[in-house]
Amino acid sequence: SFAVVSLNSARNKARDALRRADMTQMRTALNLYYDENTEYPACGSWDVNAADFGANAQAGSNCYNTVLNASLTAGDKPYLGKLPKDPKNIANDPQIDTAYLYRYVGKSDGTEYALVYRIEDNADLQVIRGW
């Protein structure tokens, strides 16, 4: 039984490490995008008072899958080959699992963004805010 617990713990930690690496990759891609376009991709309803800045499960994953995907993976010089997906929700579909979902919201004037995700090690939302 100790082996099973250890194996599950190791899997959780591996998925969390992948999530953190994905977010580092996303932050780098967004900074490169900003350097060339002088704004971040705008999408969703920015809410500075919300814990997720407005990147709720429905809207935030839609922005991630549509606007952010088009902004970072298309064109002559894409910033990413493809957008990373949460290892527990490869489809990044809020209908499947809203707990483990990569989300994005970008302020309408393009000056700020938030990437939101969850790790298994902590119940709180993890937020990367850029400006």
XYZ file of C-alpha atoms in Angstrom:
131
model
C 0.000 0.000 0.000
C 2.939 2.349 0.616
C 4.122 1.786 -2.938
C 0.729 2.776 -4.359
C 0.622 5.953 -2.259
C 4.177 6.832 -3.262
C 3.433 6.209 -6.920
C 0.312 8.410 -6.835
C 2.219 11.149 -5.039
C 4.998 10.978 -7.626
C 2.442 11.216 -10.457
C 0.804 14.258 -8.857
C 4.176 15.959 -8.458
C 5.127 15.150 -12.048
C 1.866 16.662 -13.361
C 2.378 19.760 -11.201
C 5.929 20.144 -12.511
C 4.592 19.905 -16.076
C 1.957 22.551 -15.324
C 4.594 24.944 -13.990
C 6.801 24.312 -17.023
C 3.826 24.904 -19.348
C 3.112 28.241 -17.660
C 6.758 29.294 -17.937
C 6.611 28.487 -21.660
C 3.341 30.443 -21.995
C 4.764 33.484 -20.189
C 7.785 33.493 -22.494
C 5.574 33.214 -25.599
C 3.338 36.042 -24.374
C 6.356 38.256 -23.716
C 7.645 37.588 -27.245
C 4.187 38.356 -28.616
C 4.128 41.616 -26.663
C 7.593 42.596 -27.907
C 6.412 42.362 -31.522
C 2.845 43.659 -31.122
C 3.150 46.080 -28.150
C 0.066 44.481 -26.588
C -1.109 41.161 -25.222
C -3.987 39.285 -26.902
C -7.267 40.775 -25.630
C -10.027 38.353 -24.688
C -12.625 37.876 -21.977
C -13.848 40.235 -19.269
C -10.956 41.504 -17.169
C -11.928 41.757 -13.481
C -9.180 42.910 -11.147
C -11.374 42.042 -8.126
C -11.811 38.383 -9.063
C -9.325 35.777 -7.859
C -8.943 34.573 -11.466
C -9.101 38.113 -12.978
C -12.122 37.001 -14.999
C -10.588 33.854 -16.473
C -13.468 31.699 -15.262
C -13.804 28.133 -16.506
C -16.130 28.851 -19.462
C -14.757 32.152 -20.735
C -11.140 31.600 -19.686
C -10.740 28.272 -21.416
C -12.517 29.623 -24.498
C -10.045 32.533 -24.651
C -7.198 30.079 -24.170
C -8.412 27.733 -26.906
C -9.396 30.400 -29.451
C -7.793 33.841 -29.184
C -4.608 32.790 -27.421
C -4.201 29.753 -29.668
C -4.559 31.877 -32.810
C -2.258 34.593 -31.451
C 0.599 32.333 -30.393
C 0.552 29.423 -32.848
C -0.430 31.003 -36.190
C 1.413 33.155 -38.691
C 4.794 33.017 -40.362
C 6.676 33.056 -37.055
C 4.580 31.262 -34.421
C 5.667 31.694 -30.821
C 4.613 28.119 -30.004
C 4.078 24.996 -32.082
C 0.899 24.273 -30.112
C -0.616 25.406 -26.838
C 0.061 23.148 -23.880
C -2.913 21.453 -22.224
C -3.353 20.429 -18.608
C -2.193 16.804 -18.168
C -5.487 15.841 -16.459
C -7.602 17.569 -19.119
C -5.803 17.272 -22.451
C -8.858 18.603 -24.301
C -8.862 21.725 -22.063
C -12.641 21.327 -22.104
C -14.661 22.862 -19.234
C -17.341 20.234 -19.848
C -14.867 17.496 -18.895
C -13.157 18.944 -15.844
C -13.243 22.553 -14.671
C -10.735 21.951 -11.888
C -7.785 21.216 -14.151
C -8.033 23.656 -16.987
C -5.637 26.215 -18.419
C -7.331 29.596 -18.699
C -6.481 33.012 -20.099
C -7.914 36.494 -19.906
C -6.435 39.567 -21.569
C -7.408 43.134 -20.731
C -9.258 44.856 -23.599
C -6.516 47.488 -24.055
C -3.841 44.767 -24.314
C -1.832 45.986 -21.313
C -2.337 43.028 -18.951
C -3.104 39.332 -18.961
C -3.647 36.505 -16.527
C -2.910 32.809 -16.997
C -4.807 30.698 -14.498
C -4.312 27.039 -13.613
C -4.528 24.677 -10.663
C -1.975 22.295 -9.198
C -2.797 19.119 -7.317
C -0.540 20.104 -4.432
C -2.677 23.128 -3.514
C -6.415 23.822 -3.745
C -5.894 27.509 -4.587
C -5.898 28.783 -8.143
C -2.448 29.628 -9.442
C -2.310 32.926 -11.319
C 0.421 34.361 -13.474
C -0.275 38.014 -14.128
C 1.635 39.919 -16.747
C 1.821 43.593 -17.595
